[in-house]
Short mmCIF file of N, CA and C in Angstrom, two decimals:
data_model
loop_
_atom_site.label_atom_id
_atom_site.label_comp_id
_atom_site.label_asym_id
_atom_site.label_seq_id
_atom_site.Cartn_x
_atom_site.Cartn_y
_atom_site.Cartn_z
N MET A 1 13.47 227.38 36.12
CA MET A 1 12.05 227.22 35.97
C MET A 1 11.72 226.86 34.51
N HIS A 2 12.37 227.51 33.58
CA HIS A 2 12.12 227.26 32.16
C HIS A 2 12.41 225.80 31.80
N PHE A 3 13.54 225.28 32.24
CA PHE A 3 13.92 223.91 31.88
C PHE A 3 13.04 222.89 32.59
N ALA A 4 12.62 223.20 33.81
CA ALA A 4 11.72 222.30 34.52
C ALA A 4 10.38 222.21 33.79
N LEU A 5 9.86 223.35 33.36
CA LEU A 5 8.61 223.36 32.61
C LEU A 5 8.76 222.56 31.32
N ARG A 6 9.85 222.77 30.61
CA ARG A 6 10.07 222.02 29.36
C ARG A 6 10.08 220.52 29.61
N ALA A 7 10.71 220.10 30.72
CA ALA A 7 10.76 218.67 31.04
C ALA A 7 9.35 218.13 31.30
N VAL A 8 8.53 218.89 32.01
CA VAL A 8 7.19 218.44 32.38
C VAL A 8 6.25 218.37 31.18
N ILE A 9 6.41 219.25 30.22
CA ILE A 9 5.48 219.30 29.09
C ILE A 9 5.97 218.58 27.83
N ALA A 10 7.23 218.19 27.79
CA ALA A 10 7.81 217.65 26.55
C ALA A 10 7.06 216.42 26.03
N GLU A 11 6.92 215.39 26.83
CA GLU A 11 6.29 214.16 26.35
C GLU A 11 4.79 214.37 26.10
N PRO A 12 4.05 215.01 27.01
CA PRO A 12 2.64 215.28 26.68
C PRO A 12 2.48 216.09 25.39
N ASP A 13 3.35 217.08 25.17
CA ASP A 13 3.28 217.85 23.93
C ASP A 13 3.47 216.96 22.71
N ARG A 14 4.40 216.01 22.79
CA ARG A 14 4.62 215.08 21.66
C ARG A 14 3.37 214.23 21.41
N MET A 15 2.78 213.73 22.49
CA MET A 15 1.58 212.90 22.36
C MET A 15 0.43 213.70 21.76
N LEU A 16 0.28 214.93 22.20
CA LEU A 16 -0.78 215.80 21.68
C LEU A 16 -0.55 216.11 20.20
N ALA A 17 0.70 216.41 19.85
CA ALA A 17 1.03 216.78 18.46
C ALA A 17 0.67 215.66 17.49
N LYS A 18 0.81 214.41 17.92
CA LYS A 18 0.44 213.28 17.06
C LYS A 18 -1.03 213.31 16.69
N ARG A 19 -1.84 213.96 17.50
CA ARG A 19 -3.28 214.08 17.27
C ARG A 19 -3.65 215.45 16.69
N GLY A 20 -2.64 216.30 16.46
CA GLY A 20 -2.91 217.65 15.98
C GLY A 20 -3.45 218.56 17.07
N LEU A 21 -3.13 218.24 18.32
CA LEU A 21 -3.61 219.01 19.47
C LEU A 21 -2.46 219.71 20.17
N THR A 22 -2.80 220.62 21.08
CA THR A 22 -1.80 221.41 21.79
C THR A 22 -2.12 221.42 23.29
N ARG A 23 -1.32 222.19 24.02
CA ARG A 23 -1.49 222.29 25.48
C ARG A 23 -2.86 222.82 25.88
N VAL A 24 -3.44 223.69 25.07
CA VAL A 24 -4.77 224.21 25.42
C VAL A 24 -5.77 223.06 25.47
N HIS A 25 -5.63 222.10 24.59
CA HIS A 25 -6.51 220.93 24.60
C HIS A 25 -6.30 220.12 25.87
N HIS A 26 -5.03 219.97 26.27
CA HIS A 26 -4.73 219.24 27.50
C HIS A 26 -5.35 219.95 28.70
N ARG A 27 -5.26 221.27 28.74
CA ARG A 27 -5.85 222.01 29.86
C ARG A 27 -7.36 221.77 29.94
N ILE A 28 -8.01 221.77 28.80
CA ILE A 28 -9.46 221.51 28.78
C ILE A 28 -9.74 220.11 29.29
N LEU A 29 -9.03 219.12 28.75
CA LEU A 29 -9.22 217.74 29.18
C LEU A 29 -8.97 217.60 30.68
N PHE A 30 -7.92 218.25 31.18
CA PHE A 30 -7.54 218.17 32.59
C PHE A 30 -8.68 218.65 33.49
N PHE A 31 -9.22 219.83 33.20
CA PHE A 31 -10.26 220.38 34.07
C PHE A 31 -11.58 219.65 33.93
N VAL A 32 -11.92 219.21 32.73
CA VAL A 32 -13.17 218.46 32.56
C VAL A 32 -13.06 217.10 33.25
N ALA A 33 -11.89 216.50 33.24
CA ALA A 33 -11.69 215.22 33.93
C ALA A 33 -11.94 215.37 35.43
N ARG A 34 -11.56 216.49 35.99
CA ARG A 34 -11.68 216.71 37.43
C ARG A 34 -13.02 217.30 37.84
N THR A 35 -13.77 217.81 36.86
CA THR A 35 -15.08 218.41 37.14
C THR A 35 -16.06 218.01 36.05
N PRO A 36 -16.44 216.73 35.97
CA PRO A 36 -17.40 216.32 34.94
C PRO A 36 -18.70 217.13 35.09
N GLY A 37 -19.23 217.56 33.96
CA GLY A 37 -20.45 218.35 33.99
C GLY A 37 -20.19 219.85 34.08
N LEU A 38 -18.92 220.23 34.06
CA LEU A 38 -18.54 221.63 34.05
C LEU A 38 -19.18 222.30 32.83
N SER A 39 -19.76 223.47 33.01
CA SER A 39 -20.35 224.16 31.86
C SER A 39 -19.23 224.85 31.07
N VAL A 40 -19.53 225.18 29.83
CA VAL A 40 -18.56 225.88 29.00
C VAL A 40 -18.18 227.20 29.66
N GLY A 41 -19.17 227.92 30.18
CA GLY A 41 -18.91 229.19 30.85
C GLY A 41 -18.02 229.03 32.07
N GLU A 42 -18.25 227.98 32.85
CA GLU A 42 -17.41 227.73 34.03
C GLU A 42 -15.98 227.42 33.62
N LEU A 43 -15.83 226.67 32.53
CA LEU A 43 -14.49 226.36 32.04
C LEU A 43 -13.79 227.62 31.55
N GLN A 44 -14.52 228.47 30.84
CA GLN A 44 -13.95 229.75 30.39
C GLN A 44 -13.44 230.56 31.58
N THR A 45 -14.22 230.61 32.64
CA THR A 45 -13.82 231.34 33.84
C THR A 45 -12.59 230.71 34.47
N THR A 46 -12.59 229.40 34.58
CA THR A 46 -11.45 228.69 35.18
C THR A 46 -10.17 228.95 34.42
N LEU A 47 -10.25 228.88 33.09
CA LEU A 47 -9.06 229.07 32.25
C LEU A 47 -8.78 230.54 31.94
N ASP A 48 -9.71 231.41 32.30
CA ASP A 48 -9.57 232.85 32.04
C ASP A 48 -9.37 233.13 30.56
N VAL A 49 -10.29 232.56 29.74
CA VAL A 49 -10.25 232.76 28.29
C VAL A 49 -11.63 233.19 27.81
N THR A 50 -11.67 233.74 26.61
CA THR A 50 -12.93 234.17 26.02
C THR A 50 -13.67 233.00 25.38
N LYS A 51 -14.94 233.23 25.10
CA LYS A 51 -15.75 232.23 24.42
C LYS A 51 -15.14 231.90 23.05
N GLN A 52 -14.66 232.92 22.37
CA GLN A 52 -14.04 232.72 21.06
C GLN A 52 -12.79 231.85 21.16
N ALA A 53 -12.01 232.05 22.21
CA ALA A 53 -10.78 231.27 22.39
C ALA A 53 -11.08 229.81 22.70
N MET A 54 -12.24 229.53 23.28
CA MET A 54 -12.62 228.15 23.63
C MET A 54 -13.25 227.41 22.46
N ASN A 55 -13.85 228.13 21.54
CA ASN A 55 -14.67 227.52 20.50
C ASN A 55 -13.91 226.50 19.66
N VAL A 56 -12.80 226.88 19.08
CA VAL A 56 -12.06 225.98 18.18
C VAL A 56 -11.52 224.76 18.92
N PRO A 57 -10.82 224.92 20.04
CA PRO A 57 -10.33 223.73 20.74
C PRO A 57 -11.44 222.77 21.16
N LEU A 58 -12.57 223.29 21.62
CA LEU A 58 -13.68 222.41 22.00
C LEU A 58 -14.21 221.64 20.80
N LYS A 59 -14.35 222.33 19.67
CA LYS A 59 -14.82 221.65 18.45
C LYS A 59 -13.83 220.57 18.01
N GLN A 60 -12.54 220.84 18.12
CA GLN A 60 -11.52 219.85 17.75
C GLN A 60 -11.60 218.64 18.67
N LEU A 61 -11.77 218.87 19.96
CA LEU A 61 -11.87 217.76 20.91
C LEU A 61 -13.14 216.94 20.65
N GLN A 62 -14.22 217.61 20.30
CA GLN A 62 -15.45 216.91 19.95
C GLN A 62 -15.27 216.09 18.68
N ALA A 63 -14.64 216.69 17.68
CA ALA A 63 -14.44 216.02 16.39
C ALA A 63 -13.60 214.76 16.54
N GLN A 64 -12.68 214.77 17.49
CA GLN A 64 -11.84 213.60 17.73
C GLN A 64 -12.48 212.61 18.70
N GLY A 65 -13.69 212.90 19.14
CA GLY A 65 -14.39 211.99 20.04
C GLY A 65 -13.79 211.93 21.43
N LEU A 66 -13.21 213.05 21.88
CA LEU A 66 -12.56 213.08 23.19
C LEU A 66 -13.44 213.74 24.26
N ILE A 67 -14.36 214.57 23.81
CA ILE A 67 -15.21 215.32 24.74
C ILE A 67 -16.60 215.42 24.13
N GLU A 68 -17.59 215.51 25.00
CA GLU A 68 -18.95 215.71 24.51
C GLU A 68 -19.64 216.79 25.33
N LEU A 69 -20.51 217.52 24.67
CA LEU A 69 -21.32 218.54 25.33
C LEU A 69 -22.74 218.01 25.43
N LEU A 70 -23.24 217.96 26.65
CA LEU A 70 -24.58 217.44 26.89
C LEU A 70 -25.44 218.53 27.52
N LYS A 71 -26.74 218.49 27.24
CA LYS A 71 -27.66 219.44 27.87
C LYS A 71 -27.70 219.16 29.37
N ALA A 72 -27.65 220.23 30.14
CA ALA A 72 -27.72 220.09 31.60
C ALA A 72 -29.15 219.72 32.01
N ASP A 73 -29.27 218.84 32.98
CA ASP A 73 -30.59 218.47 33.50
C ASP A 73 -31.28 219.68 34.12
N ARG A 74 -30.50 220.54 34.77
CA ARG A 74 -31.06 221.67 35.50
C ARG A 74 -31.52 222.80 34.58
N ASP A 75 -30.94 222.87 33.36
CA ASP A 75 -31.25 223.97 32.43
C ASP A 75 -30.81 223.55 31.04
N ALA A 76 -31.75 223.30 30.14
CA ALA A 76 -31.43 222.79 28.80
C ALA A 76 -30.61 223.76 27.97
N ARG A 77 -30.56 225.03 28.39
CA ARG A 77 -29.74 226.01 27.66
C ARG A 77 -28.26 225.86 27.97
N VAL A 78 -27.96 225.22 29.08
CA VAL A 78 -26.58 225.06 29.53
C VAL A 78 -26.01 223.76 28.96
N ARG A 79 -24.81 223.85 28.42
CA ARG A 79 -24.12 222.68 27.89
C ARG A 79 -23.03 222.27 28.88
N GLU A 80 -23.07 221.01 29.28
CA GLU A 80 -22.08 220.48 30.22
C GLU A 80 -21.04 219.66 29.46
N LEU A 81 -19.81 219.79 29.90
CA LEU A 81 -18.69 219.08 29.27
C LEU A 81 -18.42 217.77 29.99
N HIS A 82 -18.21 216.73 29.20
CA HIS A 82 -17.88 215.41 29.73
C HIS A 82 -16.83 214.78 28.82
N LEU A 83 -15.88 214.07 29.42
CA LEU A 83 -14.92 213.32 28.62
C LEU A 83 -15.56 212.03 28.15
N THR A 84 -15.22 211.62 26.95
CA THR A 84 -15.59 210.28 26.50
C THR A 84 -14.57 209.32 27.11
N ALA A 85 -14.78 208.03 26.93
CA ALA A 85 -13.81 207.05 27.43
C ALA A 85 -12.45 207.28 26.80
N THR A 86 -12.44 207.60 25.51
CA THR A 86 -11.18 207.88 24.81
C THR A 86 -10.53 209.15 25.36
N GLY A 87 -11.33 210.17 25.60
CA GLY A 87 -10.82 211.41 26.17
C GLY A 87 -10.26 211.21 27.56
N ALA A 88 -10.95 210.42 28.37
CA ALA A 88 -10.48 210.14 29.73
C ALA A 88 -9.16 209.38 29.69
N ALA A 89 -9.04 208.44 28.76
CA ALA A 89 -7.79 207.67 28.65
C ALA A 89 -6.64 208.57 28.22
N LEU A 90 -6.89 209.45 27.26
CA LEU A 90 -5.84 210.37 26.80
C LEU A 90 -5.43 211.31 27.93
N GLU A 91 -6.39 211.89 28.61
CA GLU A 91 -6.09 212.81 29.71
C GLU A 91 -5.29 212.10 30.79
N SER A 92 -5.66 210.89 31.11
CA SER A 92 -4.96 210.12 32.13
C SER A 92 -3.51 209.84 31.71
N THR A 93 -3.30 209.55 30.46
CA THR A 93 -1.95 209.30 29.95
C THR A 93 -1.11 210.57 29.99
N LEU A 94 -1.67 211.68 29.53
CA LEU A 94 -0.94 212.95 29.50
C LEU A 94 -0.57 213.41 30.90
N THR A 95 -1.56 213.47 31.77
CA THR A 95 -1.33 213.94 33.13
C THR A 95 -0.51 212.93 33.92
N GLY A 96 -0.73 211.65 33.65
CA GLY A 96 0.04 210.61 34.33
C GLY A 96 1.53 210.74 34.08
N GLU A 97 1.89 211.10 32.86
CA GLU A 97 3.31 211.30 32.53
C GLU A 97 3.87 212.46 33.36
N GLN A 98 3.12 213.52 33.48
CA GLN A 98 3.59 214.66 34.26
C GLN A 98 3.69 214.31 35.75
N LEU A 99 2.71 213.60 36.25
CA LEU A 99 2.74 213.19 37.66
C LEU A 99 3.91 212.26 37.95
N ARG A 100 4.24 211.41 36.98
CA ARG A 100 5.38 210.50 37.14
C ARG A 100 6.67 211.30 37.30
N LEU A 101 6.84 212.33 36.49
CA LEU A 101 8.04 213.17 36.59
C LEU A 101 8.11 213.88 37.93
N PHE A 102 6.98 214.40 38.38
CA PHE A 102 6.96 215.06 39.70
C PHE A 102 7.28 214.06 40.80
N SER A 103 6.72 212.88 40.71
CA SER A 103 6.96 211.85 41.73
C SER A 103 8.44 211.51 41.81
N GLU A 104 9.08 211.34 40.66
CA GLU A 104 10.52 211.03 40.64
C GLU A 104 11.33 212.17 41.25
N ALA A 105 10.97 213.41 40.92
CA ALA A 105 11.69 214.56 41.45
C ALA A 105 11.49 214.68 42.97
N PHE A 106 10.27 214.45 43.43
CA PHE A 106 10.01 214.50 44.87
C PHE A 106 10.75 213.40 45.61
N GLN A 107 10.81 212.22 45.02
CA GLN A 107 11.56 211.11 45.64
C GLN A 107 13.02 211.50 45.81
N ALA A 108 13.59 212.09 44.80
CA ALA A 108 15.00 212.47 44.84
C ALA A 108 15.25 213.63 45.81
N ALA A 109 14.29 214.56 45.91
CA ALA A 109 14.49 215.76 46.72
C ALA A 109 14.17 215.55 48.20
N GLY A 110 13.29 214.62 48.50
CA GLY A 110 12.94 214.36 49.90
C GLY A 110 11.66 215.06 50.32
N SER A 111 11.14 214.63 51.47
CA SER A 111 9.82 215.10 51.92
C SER A 111 9.82 216.58 52.33
N ASP A 112 10.91 217.08 52.88
CA ASP A 112 10.96 218.50 53.23
C ASP A 112 10.87 219.37 51.99
N ALA A 113 11.57 218.97 50.95
CA ALA A 113 11.53 219.72 49.69
C ALA A 113 10.13 219.66 49.09
N ARG A 114 9.49 218.51 49.19
CA ARG A 114 8.13 218.34 48.66
C ARG A 114 7.17 219.29 49.37
N ARG A 115 7.21 219.32 50.68
CA ARG A 115 6.34 220.22 51.44
C ARG A 115 6.62 221.68 51.08
N GLY A 116 7.88 222.02 50.93
CA GLY A 116 8.25 223.38 50.55
C GLY A 116 7.72 223.75 49.18
N TRP A 117 7.84 222.82 48.25
CA TRP A 117 7.35 223.07 46.89
C TRP A 117 5.85 223.33 46.90
N PHE A 118 5.11 222.50 47.63
CA PHE A 118 3.65 222.69 47.70
C PHE A 118 3.30 224.02 48.35
N ALA A 119 4.06 224.44 49.34
CA ALA A 119 3.82 225.73 49.99
C ALA A 119 4.05 226.87 49.00
N VAL A 120 5.10 226.77 48.21
CA VAL A 120 5.40 227.79 47.20
C VAL A 120 4.28 227.83 46.15
N MET A 121 3.87 226.67 45.64
CA MET A 121 2.82 226.62 44.62
C MET A 121 1.50 227.16 45.17
N ASP A 122 1.19 226.83 46.42
CA ASP A 122 -0.03 227.34 47.04
C ASP A 122 0.03 228.86 47.16
N GLY A 123 1.17 229.38 47.56
CA GLY A 123 1.34 230.83 47.67
C GLY A 123 1.18 231.53 46.34
N LEU A 124 1.71 230.94 45.29
CA LEU A 124 1.57 231.54 43.96
C LEU A 124 0.12 231.47 43.48
N ALA A 125 -0.54 230.33 43.69
CA ALA A 125 -1.92 230.17 43.23
C ALA A 125 -2.86 231.15 43.92
N LYS A 126 -2.57 231.50 45.15
CA LYS A 126 -3.42 232.43 45.89
C LYS A 126 -3.35 233.84 45.32
N ARG A 127 -2.38 234.11 44.48
CA ARG A 127 -2.27 235.44 43.88
C ARG A 127 -3.26 235.64 42.73
N LEU A 128 -3.85 234.57 42.27
CA LEU A 128 -4.82 234.68 41.16
C LEU A 128 -6.17 235.15 41.64
#
């Protein structure tokens, strides 16, 4: 499991490091890409982190022009997260590299192994 994780994160980690970013930034980009308009509070809940833990990475992503916080139409006190075009491109590149590795592994392992892997991941995720 350790070596598989290292393989999946190695190239994205290198790409992030060139920008002075880390995996926490990738996680933020990943969830905002899949849920545009996610509030900061909703993201904190999703990632199970404190407001303080989110503050610095969000500011760094904003400073690099990768993410923006906009006032929600429904409530001006709520700030919604959105990726910029640059942020969306970076997230797509980072996650795309990981998906490519999974695709290659699934091709080599076969469809039964793929179904089994998804069943295992689903079972683990349900424990949260």
